[in-house]
GROMACS .gro file of C-alpha atoms in nm:
model
  502
    1MET     CA    1  11.545  14.131   7.985
    2LYS     CA    2  11.634  13.754   7.794
    3TYR     CA    3  11.416  13.496   8.050
    4ASP     CA    4  11.537  13.114   8.081
    5LEU     CA    5  11.153  13.024   7.911
    6VAL     CA    6  10.895  13.207   7.789
    7ILE     CA    7  10.559  12.989   7.690
    8ASN     CA    8  10.317  13.154   7.502
    9ALA     CA    9   9.976  13.054   7.459
   10LYS     CA   10   9.635  13.049   7.371
   11LYS     CA   11   9.471  13.130   7.751
   12ILE     CA   12   9.627  13.135   8.080
   13ILE     CA   13   9.447  13.105   8.360
   14THR     CA   14   9.640  13.237   8.650
   15MET     CA   15   9.422  13.187   8.953
   16ASP     CA   16   9.547  13.533   9.027
   17GLU     CA   17   9.232  13.753   9.120
   18SER     CA   18   9.410  14.070   8.998
   19ASN     CA   19   9.487  13.917   8.673
   20PRO     CA   20   9.309  13.589   8.626
   21THR     CA   21   9.422  13.567   8.216
   22ALA     CA   22   9.719  13.603   8.032
   23ASP     CA   23   9.875  13.531   7.704
   24TRP     CA   24  10.200  13.441   7.821
   25VAL     CA   25  10.444  13.375   8.103
   26ALA     CA   26  10.843  13.436   8.147
   27VAL     CA   27  11.027  13.193   8.369
   28HIS     CA   28  11.415  13.264   8.542
   29GLN     CA   29  11.574  13.028   8.760
   30GLY     CA   30  11.227  12.754   8.821
   31LYS     CA   31  11.012  13.074   8.927
   32ILE     CA   32  10.792  13.313   8.730
   33ALA     CA   33  10.921  13.641   8.623
   34ALA     CA   34  10.694  13.802   8.393
   35VAL     CA   35  10.322  13.747   8.313
   36GLY     CA   36  10.137  13.938   8.035
   37SER     CA   37   9.926  13.948   7.756
   38GLY     CA   38   9.962  14.108   7.392
   39CYS     CA   39  10.271  14.245   7.244
   40PRO     CA   40  10.542  14.255   7.314
   41VAL     CA   41  10.592  13.870   7.409
   42PRO     CA   42  10.953  13.882   7.583
   43GLU     CA   43  11.273  13.738   7.468
   44GLY     CA   44  11.366  13.381   7.586
   45ASP     CA   45  11.625  13.109   7.554
   46SER     CA   46  11.405  12.875   7.502
   47VAL     CA   47  11.035  12.952   7.369
   48LEU     CA   48  10.707  12.718   7.379
   49GLN     CA   49  10.444  12.824   7.127
   50LEU     CA   50  10.128  12.701   7.244
   51PRO     CA   51   9.887  12.823   7.049
   52ASP     CA   52   9.600  12.597   7.043
   53SER     CA   53   9.644  12.501   7.429
   54THR     CA   54   9.512  12.608   7.751
   55ILE     CA   55   9.740  12.611   8.076
   56VAL     CA   56   9.670  12.623   8.421
   57THR     CA   57   9.826  12.730   8.744
   58GLY     CA   58   9.975  12.341   8.814
   59LEU     CA   59   9.739  12.130   8.985
   60ILE     CA   60   9.788  11.991   9.333
   61ASP     CA   61   9.645  11.696   9.487
   62SER     CA   62   9.611  11.734   9.843
   63HIS     CA   63   9.523  11.346   9.956
   64ILE     CA   64   9.715  11.103   9.772
   65HIS     CA   65   9.829  10.751   9.958
   66ALA     CA   66  10.140  10.786   9.731
   67SER     CA   67  10.342  10.455   9.877
   68LEU     CA   68  10.048  10.249   9.841
   69SER     CA   69   9.928  10.403   9.524
   70ALA     CA   70  10.257  10.289   9.390
   71VAL     CA   71  10.236   9.948   9.511
   72THR     CA   72   9.910   9.917   9.353
   73ALA     CA   73   9.916  10.094   9.018
   74SER     CA   74   9.976   9.757   8.840
   75ALA     CA   75   9.733   9.587   9.059
   76VAL     CA   76   9.445   9.408   8.885
   77ASN     CA   77   9.171   9.696   8.829
   78LEU     CA   78   8.828   9.601   8.966
   79VAL     CA   79   8.625   9.889   8.931
   80ASN     CA   80   8.370   9.823   8.643
   81ALA     CA   81   8.366   9.409   8.768
   82LYS     CA   82   7.974   9.344   8.796
   83ASN     CA   83   7.992   8.979   8.998
   84ALA     CA   84   8.225   8.752   9.182
   85ALA     CA   85   8.252   8.564   8.839
   86GLU     CA   86   8.381   8.880   8.709
   87VAL     CA   87   8.599   8.923   8.974
   88LEU     CA   88   8.793   8.563   8.966
   89GLU     CA   89   8.810   8.597   8.599
   90LEU     CA   90   9.002   8.905   8.605
   91VAL     CA   91   9.238   8.805   8.885
   92GLU     CA   92   9.252   8.461   8.723
   93GLU     CA   93   9.395   8.618   8.369
   94ARG     CA   94   9.634   8.796   8.620
   95CYS     CA   95   9.770   8.478   8.821
   96ILE     CA   96   9.841   8.294   8.519
   97SER     CA   97   9.998   8.604   8.291
   98SER     CA   98  10.225   8.717   8.605
   99GLU     CA   99  10.573   8.634   8.722
  100ASP     CA  100  10.555   8.811   9.051
  101ASP     CA  101  10.407   8.539   9.329
  102LEU     CA  102  10.212   8.807   9.485
  103VAL     CA  103   9.917   8.950   9.271
  104LEU     CA  104   9.703   9.272   9.406
  105ALA     CA  105   9.361   9.361   9.270
  106SER     CA  106   9.187   9.662   9.370
  107GLY     CA  107   8.874   9.917   9.301
  108TYR     CA  108   8.687   9.587   9.424
  109LEU     CA  109   8.357   9.713   9.633
  110PRO     CA  110   8.139   9.431   9.831
  111VAL     CA  111   7.814   9.581   9.837
  112MET     CA  112   7.822   9.683   9.462
  113MET     CA  113   7.861   9.312   9.347
  114GLU     CA  114   7.548   9.156   9.157
  115GLY     CA  115   7.330   8.914   9.399
  116GLY     CA  116   7.534   9.003   9.686
  117ASN     CA  117   7.796   8.718   9.624
  118VAL     CA  118   8.159   8.767   9.696
  119PRO     CA  119   8.475   8.561   9.611
  120THR     CA  120   8.590   8.376   9.941
  121ARG     CA  121   8.929   8.290  10.004
  122MET     CA  122   8.842   7.918   9.911
  123ASP     CA  123   8.702   8.123   9.569
  124ILE     CA  124   9.027   8.249   9.484
  125ASP     CA  125   9.265   7.991   9.593
  126ARG     CA  126   9.066   7.758   9.278
  127ILE     CA  127   9.229   8.044   9.004
  128SER     CA  128   9.527   8.158   9.201
  129HIS     CA  129   9.778   7.905   9.023
  130GLY     CA  130   9.963   7.898   9.353
  131LYS     CA  131   9.998   8.290   9.391
  132LYS     CA  132   9.969   8.475   9.671
  133VAL     CA  133   9.628   8.727   9.603
  134MET     CA  134   9.461   9.012   9.812
  135ILE     CA  135   9.211   9.186   9.676
  136LEU     CA  136   9.170   9.532   9.812
  137ASN     CA  137   8.854   9.693   9.856
  138LEU     CA  138   8.807  10.012   9.659
  139ASP     CA  139   8.726  10.201  10.034
  140GLY     CA  140   9.133  10.076  10.151
  141HIS     CA  141   8.948   9.954  10.481
  142GLY     CA  142   8.899   9.565  10.404
  143SER     CA  143   8.991   9.305  10.159
  144THR     CA  144   8.936   8.943  10.053
  145LEU     CA  145   9.286   8.725  10.104
  146ASN     CA  146   9.346   8.347   9.947
  147THR     CA  147   9.451   8.096  10.178
  148ARG     CA  148   9.854   8.122  10.103
  149ALA     CA  149   9.873   8.499  10.148
  150LEU     CA  150   9.628   8.515  10.494
  151SER     CA  151   9.882   8.225  10.623
  152GLN     CA  152  10.171   8.436  10.591
  153LEU     CA  153  10.010   8.738  10.776
  154VAL     CA  154  10.088   8.750  11.169
  155PHE     CA  155   9.778   8.870  11.382
  156PRO     CA  156   9.696   8.901  11.760
  157GLU     CA  157   9.455   8.625  11.860
  158ASP     CA  158   9.224   8.837  11.988
  159LEU     CA  159   9.215   9.073  11.699
  160ASP     CA  160   8.869   9.160  11.528
  161GLY     CA  161   8.775   9.174  11.183
  162VAL     CA  162   8.976   8.896  11.064
  163HIS     CA  163   8.770   8.603  10.914
  164HIS     CA  164   8.971   8.302  10.846
  165ASP     CA  165   8.707   8.079  10.732
  166THR     CA  166   8.632   8.314  10.436
  167GLY     CA  167   8.980   8.522  10.429
  168ILE     CA  168   8.785   8.871  10.454
  169ILE     CA  169   8.898   9.152  10.663
  170GLN     CA  170   8.639   9.403  10.761
  171SER     CA  171   8.810   9.568  11.028
  172ASP     CA  172   9.092   9.875  10.972
  173ALA     CA  173   9.349   9.724  11.241
  174ALA     CA  174   9.321   9.394  11.063
  175GLN     CA  175   9.367   9.555  10.730
  176PHE     CA  176   9.659   9.776  10.808
  177MET     CA  177   9.840   9.490  10.961
  178ALA     CA  178   9.786   9.283  10.660
  179LEU     CA  179   9.901   9.549  10.432
  180MET     CA  180  10.205   9.584  10.649
  181ASP     CA  181  10.283   9.260  10.589
  182ILE     CA  182  10.212   9.277  10.234
  183MET     CA  183  10.405   9.577  10.169
  184ASP     CA  184  10.679   9.382  10.392
  185THR     CA  185  10.778   9.146  10.105
  186ILE     CA  186  10.843   9.416   9.813
  187ASP     CA  187  11.243   9.470   9.876
  188GLU     CA  188  11.340   9.869   9.897
  189GLY     CA  189  11.459   9.891   9.550
  190ARG     CA  190  11.151   9.749   9.373
  191LEU     CA  191  10.955   9.994   9.607
  192GLU     CA  192  11.161  10.268   9.481
  193GLU     CA  193  11.126  10.176   9.087
  194MET     CA  194  10.675  10.161   9.180
  195MET     CA  195  10.768  10.507   9.360
  196ASP     CA  196  10.906  10.619   8.994
  197ASP     CA  197  10.651  10.461   8.779
  198PHE     CA  198  10.378  10.672   9.028
  199ILE     CA  199  10.569  10.980   9.016
  200ALA     CA  200  10.548  10.916   8.629
  201HIS     CA  201  10.218  10.856   8.584
  202ALA     CA  202  10.091  11.157   8.808
  203LEU     CA  203  10.296  11.394   8.607
  204SER     CA  204  10.155  11.233   8.292
  205LEU     CA  205   9.781  11.357   8.443
  206GLY     CA  206   9.920  11.714   8.509
  207ILE     CA  207  10.000  11.702   8.874
  208THR     CA  208  10.306  11.894   8.966
  209GLY     CA  209  10.248  11.885   9.342
  210PHE     CA  210  10.124  11.654   9.596
  211HIS     CA  211  10.074  11.543   9.947
  212GLY     CA  212  10.199  11.285  10.044
  213LEU     CA  213  10.009  11.074  10.370
  214GLU     CA  214  10.274  10.815  10.423
  215GLY     CA  215  10.374  10.555  10.663
  216GLN     CA  216  10.091  10.351  10.901
  217PHE     CA  217  10.075  10.097  10.566
  218VAL     CA  218  10.456  10.024  10.547
  219ARG     CA  219  10.690   9.906  10.872
  220ASN     CA  220  10.878  10.073  11.051
  221ASN     CA  221  10.840  10.374  10.799
  222LYS     CA  222  11.032  10.271  10.542
  223ASP     CA  223  10.836  10.407  10.277
  224ILE     CA  224  10.909  10.795  10.453
  225ARG     CA  225  11.255  10.742  10.470
  226ILE     CA  226  11.273  10.680  10.065
  227TRP     CA  227  11.052  10.992   9.962
  228GLN     CA  228  11.271  11.198  10.200
  229LYS     CA  229  11.596  11.073  10.037
  230LYS     CA  230  11.416  11.135   9.690
  231LEU     CA  231  11.279  11.454   9.748
  232ASP     CA  232  11.563  11.700   9.616
  233SER     CA  233  11.566  11.481   9.290
  234MET     CA  234  11.182  11.394   9.224
  235PRO     CA  235  11.032  11.593   8.878
  236ILE     CA  236  10.738  11.634   9.134
  237HIS     CA  237  10.659  11.875   9.404
  238MET     CA  238  10.561  11.639   9.747
  239VAL     CA  239  10.455  11.728  10.082
  240ILE     CA  240  10.530  11.457  10.349
  241TYR     CA  241  10.241  11.397  10.557
  242PRO     CA  242  10.423  11.119  10.863
  243GLN     CA  243  10.113  10.883  10.958
  244ILE     CA  244  10.260  10.760  11.315
  245TRP     CA  245  10.042  10.756  11.578
  246ARG     CA  246  10.284  10.802  11.827
  247TYR     CA  247  10.389  11.176  11.817
  248GLU     CA  248  10.771  11.088  11.958
  249ASP     CA  249  10.824  10.848  11.669
  250ALA     CA  250  10.771  11.092  11.395
  251GLU     CA  251  11.031  11.355  11.593
  252GLU     CA  252  11.330  11.164  11.325
  253PHE     CA  253  11.162  11.306  11.018
  254HIS     CA  254  11.157  11.674  11.144
  255LEU     CA  255  10.870  11.766  10.959
  256PRO     CA  256  10.643  12.079  11.021
  257ARG     CA  257  10.324  11.850  11.057
  258HIS     CA  258  10.178  11.523  11.186
  259GLY     CA  259   9.978  11.303  11.073
  260GLY     CA  260   9.770  11.251  10.745
  261CYS     CA  261   9.497  11.005  10.689
  262LEU     CA  262   9.517  10.886  11.079
  263THR     CA  263   9.189  10.692  11.122
  264LEU     CA  264   8.956  10.834  11.393
  265ASP     CA  265   8.677  10.644  11.244
  266GLY     CA  266   8.642  10.356  10.980
  267ALA     CA  267   8.487  10.393  10.611
  268ASP     CA  268   8.131  10.428  10.524
  269VAL     CA  269   8.060  10.050  10.374
  270GLN     CA  270   8.232   9.877  10.662
  271TRP     CA  271   8.005  10.035  10.897
  272THR     CA  272   8.282  10.172  11.091
  273MET     CA  273   8.227  10.537  10.995
  274ALA     CA  274   8.159  10.687  11.353
  275LEU     CA  275   7.775  10.807  11.343
  276SER     CA  276   7.541  10.973  11.570
  277ARG     CA  277   7.263  10.761  11.467
  278PRO     CA  278   7.268  10.408  11.376
  279TYR     CA  279   7.333  10.297  10.978
  280ASP     CA  280   6.974  10.235  10.817
  281ASN     CA  281   7.073   9.914  10.675
  282ARG     CA  282   7.247   9.779  11.025
  283PRO     CA  283   7.060   9.951  11.281
  284GLU     CA  284   7.245   9.764  11.539
  285THR     CA  285   7.552   9.947  11.481
  286ARG     CA  286   7.672  10.338  11.430
  287GLY     CA  287   8.022  10.256  11.368
  288PHE     CA  288   8.322  10.302  11.609
  289LEU     CA  289   8.575  10.594  11.757
  290TYR     CA  290   8.918  10.418  11.771
  291HIS     CA  291   9.102  10.617  11.954
  292THR     CA  292   9.036  10.833  12.311
  293ASP     CA  293   9.012  11.176  12.355
  294GLU     CA  294   9.301  11.152  12.610
  295GLU     CA  295   9.492  10.973  12.317
  296LEU     CA  296   9.400  11.215  12.058
  297TYR     CA  297   9.456  11.529  12.333
  298HIS     CA  298   9.816  11.389  12.378
  299ILE     CA  299   9.958  11.439  11.997
  300VAL     CA  300   9.746  11.755  11.900
  301SER     CA  301   9.865  11.911  12.244
  302LYS     CA  302  10.240  11.860  12.177
  303ALA     CA  303  10.219  11.906  11.814
  304HIS     CA  304  10.073  12.265  11.832
  305ALA     CA  305  10.307  12.341  12.144
  306ASP     CA  306  10.573  12.236  11.864
  307GLY     CA  307  10.404  12.447  11.606
  308LYS     CA  308  10.303  12.162  11.367
  309GLN     CA  309  10.029  12.126  11.172
  310CYS     CA  310   9.801  11.841  11.226
  311SER     CA  311   9.580  11.633  11.069
  312PHE     CA  312   9.323  11.353  11.099
  313HIS     CA  313   9.072  11.091  10.911
  314ALA     CA  314   8.719  11.174  11.044
  315MET     CA  315   8.422  11.064  10.813
  316GLY     CA  316   8.157  11.048  11.094
  317ASP     CA  317   7.994  11.345  11.281
  318ARG     CA  318   8.061  11.161  11.578
  319ALA     CA  319   8.447  11.143  11.457
  320ILE     CA  320   8.448  11.466  11.306
  321ASP     CA  321   8.294  11.557  11.635
  322GLN     CA  322   8.567  11.425  11.857
  323ILE     CA  323   8.866  11.587  11.675
  324LEU     CA  324   8.698  11.921  11.646
  325TYR     CA  325   8.646  11.914  12.031
  326ILE     CA  326   9.040  11.844  12.062
  327TYR     CA  327   9.160  12.114  11.804
  328GLN     CA  328   8.924  12.379  12.005
  329ARG     CA  329   9.042  12.265  12.389
  330VAL     CA  330   9.402  12.312  12.267
  331ILE     CA  331   9.343  12.601  12.075
  332LYS     CA  332   9.203  12.752  12.405
  333GLU     CA  333   9.462  12.591  12.601
  334GLN     CA  334   9.776  12.734  12.384
  335GLY     CA  335   9.628  13.007  12.113
  336ASP     CA  336   9.560  13.031  11.801
  337LYS     CA  337   9.871  13.002  11.588
  338GLY     CA  338   9.732  12.967  11.269
  339LEU     CA  339   9.880  12.630  11.254
  340ARG     CA  340   9.566  12.513  10.973
  341HIS     CA  341   9.496  12.178  11.131
  342ARG     CA  342   9.334  11.945  10.904
  343ILE     CA  343   9.031  11.728  10.890
  344GLU     CA  344   9.066  11.466  10.617
  345HIS     CA  345   8.742  11.323  10.450
  346PHE     CA  346   8.495  11.584  10.674
  347THR     CA  347   8.202  11.351  10.474
  348LEU     CA  348   7.917  11.374  10.733
  349PRO     CA  349   7.932  11.733  10.898
  350ALA     CA  350   7.667  11.891  11.097
  351ASP     CA  351   7.572  12.259  11.021
  352GLU     CA  352   7.735  12.394  11.336
  353GLN     CA  353   8.057  12.170  11.296
  354ILE     CA  354   8.078  12.313  10.946
  355GLN     CA  355   8.052  12.684  11.130
  356MET     CA  356   8.326  12.505  11.403
  357ALA     CA  357   8.566  12.443  11.143
  358VAL     CA  358   8.546  12.784  11.011
  359ASP     CA  359   8.606  12.956  11.322
  360LEU     CA  360   8.908  12.711  11.403
  361GLY     CA  361   9.086  12.849  11.111
  362LEU     CA  362   9.088  12.434  11.014
  363VAL     CA  363   9.164  12.294  10.666
  364ILE     CA  364   8.949  11.990  10.479
  365SER     CA  365   9.085  11.767  10.238
  366ALA     CA  366   8.856  11.596  10.060
  367GLN     CA  367   8.781  11.370   9.739
  368PRO     CA  368   8.462  11.484   9.508
  369GLU     CA  369   8.527  11.216   9.235
  370TYR     CA  370   8.383  10.938   9.457
  371LEU     CA  371   8.029  11.072   9.590
  372TYR     CA  372   8.047  11.201   9.198
  373LEU     CA  373   8.039  10.841   9.109
  374TYR     CA  374   7.859  10.654   9.446
  375ASP     CA  375   7.583  10.927   9.502
  376PHE     CA  376   7.331  10.835   9.319
  377PRO     CA  377   6.904  10.728   9.384
  378GLY     CA  378   6.913  10.388   9.512
  379GLY     CA  379   7.268  10.350   9.547
  380HIS     CA  380   7.472  10.167   9.850
  381LEU     CA  381   7.487  10.509  10.018
  382GLU     CA  382   7.132  10.568  10.022
  383GLN     CA  383   7.115  10.227  10.152
  384TYR     CA  384   7.330  10.286  10.429
  385PHE     CA  385   7.278  10.649  10.519
  386GLY     CA  386   6.932  10.743  10.391
  387LYS     CA  387   6.871  11.025  10.143
  388GLU     CA  388   6.900  11.287  10.389
  389ARG     CA  389   7.219  11.202  10.533
  390THR     CA  390   7.348  11.127  10.205
  391ALA     CA  391   7.261  11.513  10.066
  392ARG     CA  392   7.422  11.652  10.345
  393MET     CA  393   7.743  11.456  10.296
  394GLU     CA  394   8.016  11.658  10.158
  395CYS     CA  395   7.876  11.985  10.040
  396TYR     CA  396   8.150  12.156   9.887
  397LYS     CA  397   7.981  12.445   9.773
  398THR     CA  398   7.807  12.496  10.044
  399TRP     CA  399   8.149  12.446  10.291
  400ILE     CA  400   8.342  12.739  10.048
  401ASP     CA  401   8.032  12.966  10.088
  402SER     CA  402   8.048  12.957  10.483
  403GLY     CA  403   8.421  13.045  10.452
  404LEU     CA  404   8.569  12.712  10.524
  405MET     CA  405   8.885  12.604  10.346
  406PHE     CA  406   8.876  12.316  10.129
  407ALA     CA  407   9.115  12.153   9.892
  408GLY     CA  408   9.034  11.870   9.686
  409GLY     CA  409   9.240  11.563   9.655
  410SER     CA  410   9.220  11.203   9.493
  411ASP     CA  411   9.252  10.985   9.788
  412SER     CA  412   9.443  10.751   9.537
  413PRO     CA  413   9.439  10.456   9.527
  414ILE     CA  414   9.069  10.471   9.631
  415ASN     CA  415   8.982  10.672   9.364
  416GLY     CA  416   9.117  10.752   9.034
  417LEU     CA  417   9.443  11.017   9.057
  418ASN     CA  418   9.301  11.221   8.760
  419PRO     CA  419   9.265  11.545   8.930
  420LEU     CA  420   9.046  11.674   8.598
  421SER     CA  421   8.783  11.423   8.738
  422GLY     CA  422   8.776  11.575   9.085
  423ILE     CA  423   8.714  11.946   8.914
  424HIS     CA  424   8.451  11.781   8.646
  425ALA     CA  425   8.262  11.598   8.992
  426LEU     CA  426   8.284  11.958   9.150
  427VAL     CA  427   8.162  12.169   8.820
  428ASN     CA  428   7.881  11.898   8.737
  429SER     CA  429   7.764  11.776   9.024
  430PRO     CA  430   7.399  11.726   9.005
  431HIS     CA  431   7.398  11.807   9.375
  432PRO     CA  432   7.364  12.191   9.439
  433GLY     CA  433   7.535  12.184   9.762
  434ARG     CA  434   7.827  12.008   9.582
  435ARG     CA  435   7.813  12.207   9.250
  436MET     CA  436   8.046  12.507   9.196
  437ASN     CA  437   8.202  12.730   8.920
  438VAL     CA  438   8.514  12.615   8.750
  439THR     CA  439   8.737  12.888   8.877
  440GLU     CA  440   8.631  12.829   9.230
  441ALA     CA  441   8.682  12.433   9.139
  442LEU     CA  442   9.035  12.557   8.968
  443LYS     CA  443   9.120  12.687   9.288
  444CYS     CA  444   9.013  12.410   9.508
  445TYR     CA  445   9.300  12.222   9.290
  446THR     CA  446   9.584  12.502   9.305
  447TRP     CA  447   9.587  12.767   9.570
  448ASN     CA  448   9.394  12.637   9.828
  449CYS     CA  449   9.565  12.308   9.837
  450ALA     CA  450   9.905  12.551   9.808
  451TYR     CA  451   9.777  12.717  10.108
  452ALA     CA  452   9.637  12.379  10.318
  453ALA     CA  453  10.026  12.339  10.332
  454PHE     CA  454  10.131  12.683  10.379
  455GLU     CA  455  10.277  12.698  10.050
  456GLU     CA  456  10.048  12.937   9.923
  457LYS     CA  457  10.332  13.205   9.861
  458GLU     CA  458  10.525  13.001   9.680
  459ARG     CA  459  10.270  12.790   9.428
  460GLY     CA  460   9.941  12.795   9.404
  461SER     CA  461   9.869  13.062   9.115
  462THR     CA  462  10.033  13.247   8.853
  463GLU     CA  463  10.209  13.497   8.988
  464ILE     CA  464  10.564  13.648   8.987
  465GLY     CA  465  10.828  13.546   9.230
  466LYS     CA  466  10.638  13.184   9.277
  467TYR     CA  467  10.768  12.871   9.106
  468ALA     CA  468  10.664  12.820   8.732
  469ASP     CA  469  10.416  12.477   8.755
  470PHE     CA  470  10.188  12.459   8.504
  471THR     CA  471   9.949  12.206   8.361
  472VAL     CA  472   9.881  12.215   7.947
  473LEU     CA  473   9.523  12.122   7.848
  474ASP     CA  474   9.427  12.081   7.489
  475ARG     CA  475   9.111  12.293   7.606
  476ASN     CA  476   8.954  12.540   7.798
  477PRO     CA  477   8.749  12.461   8.077
  478TYR     CA  478   8.553  12.792   8.064
  479GLU     CA  479   8.441  12.699   7.749
  480GLU     CA  480   8.360  12.339   7.804
  481PRO     CA  481   8.295  12.307   8.129
  482ASP     CA  482   8.053  12.009   8.136
  483ASP     CA  483   8.329  11.800   7.969
  484ILE     CA  484   8.643  11.841   8.199
  485ALA     CA  485   8.691  11.465   8.239
  486SER     CA  486   8.785  11.396   7.917
  487PHE     CA  487   9.041  11.699   7.875
  488LYS     CA  488   9.379  11.587   7.758
  489VAL     CA  489   9.727  11.690   7.932
  490GLN     CA  490   9.944  11.770   7.676
  491MET     CA  491  10.256  11.894   7.868
  492THR     CA  492  10.348  11.932   8.277
  493ILE     CA  493  10.573  12.139   8.358
  494VAL     CA  494  10.703  12.197   8.726
  495ASN     CA  495  11.023  12.452   8.831
  496GLY     CA  496  11.002  12.556   8.491
  497ASN     CA  497  11.102  12.198   8.351
  498VAL     CA  498  10.909  12.017   8.081
  499VAL     CA  499  10.844  11.683   8.323
  500TYR     CA  500  10.588  11.509   8.079
  501LYS     CA  501  10.477  11.588   7.684
  502ALA     CA  502  10.221  11.337   7.563
   0.00000   0.00000   0.00000
């Protein structure tokens, strides 16, 4: 038989336990038709000879805010800014050079600013040159705006977390409203162009598929409608998770899942992550639960009855406890339908909560890059949580050894989009509870992600009958495991089509 495409490489890492490596793979009509090693290599209408490359099964990201990532992709990058002066300098450069009326900046972490000084509304006014400016916190749960941007946002009078004097927004409710108003200023055509640019960037990083957590930040869920319209023509595979609180409002999209990163609690550095005991550096608070058990039960029970997978953001142990017991109650009442309900982040679970998640058959989606970068001795995480609690955060290796299904992701635009950085973090973490071998790490970004969206029979490993999704790398992660983050993506192949080539 002559195949549509034959790829012959130095090494193919298949993620198939029965046949872990190969030399060549043959593709017919977008799917894998044969996998093998040695001679003879079959004939194909098209042949890719990659003698110096390592191919891995197509990498998948289980947690991307794709619309927000698309809009912030061209934002001023503040990740390396060390103080307020550097933040303002970078933002002013963009205000001067940009023709856009709105200037966005992201990657800003107030707690990391030297001397504890942070830019305020008045500081940004002095350098904004008449532009609207929104500086997004790195965690996505807060921001700082200048006077012009703030004056165009409409907040309820009794809404907490809006500091009009400083322009700082510190509550999820206010931040999500602000994002909604800002996103609403972008017309649909321009938003679609940004989405296309985001897809091209994702493909350049070797991402062949992703779970997009959409809605919530865009008024009337305009972004979900655009993504659905684009699905069949996109050169990348996307699974949409509709972030819509009211269950009935999501039914129009006819998706077999509900939720995404629907926030049950807040974020670590905002002091809104719901903890069982107070923050070390703010002993008067232990964060917040945003919704009652009754609200969550209404959503989960309806979704479970309809055979839909649910997904919620829960970082602190109090929020984790809340959703675990809601899932348990609904499963006991209606039976275990194998719906693989999800928890996003699962940052600070107790041992018994990990076991409970295993027993309930849940999927955990978390982002290894964040702790790899920010958990260091004396860092802000230890200041917030202390050494003992910080050490218990997101112990991915402990999870998988316990039988918990863990799918890796980026949380883009909160963290960088590069999946190799996440894999590198898993392999090279200094924390023994997070560190795993190369095979385990790759599986967290391939088969596990496919499983998390009920796609393990179609994607996630290089096996006959599955879609021909591949990430072509310049080096072999088994040979250079301590340098995976610097590997180069040479080619990305989706459904047997070369959709990116370096």
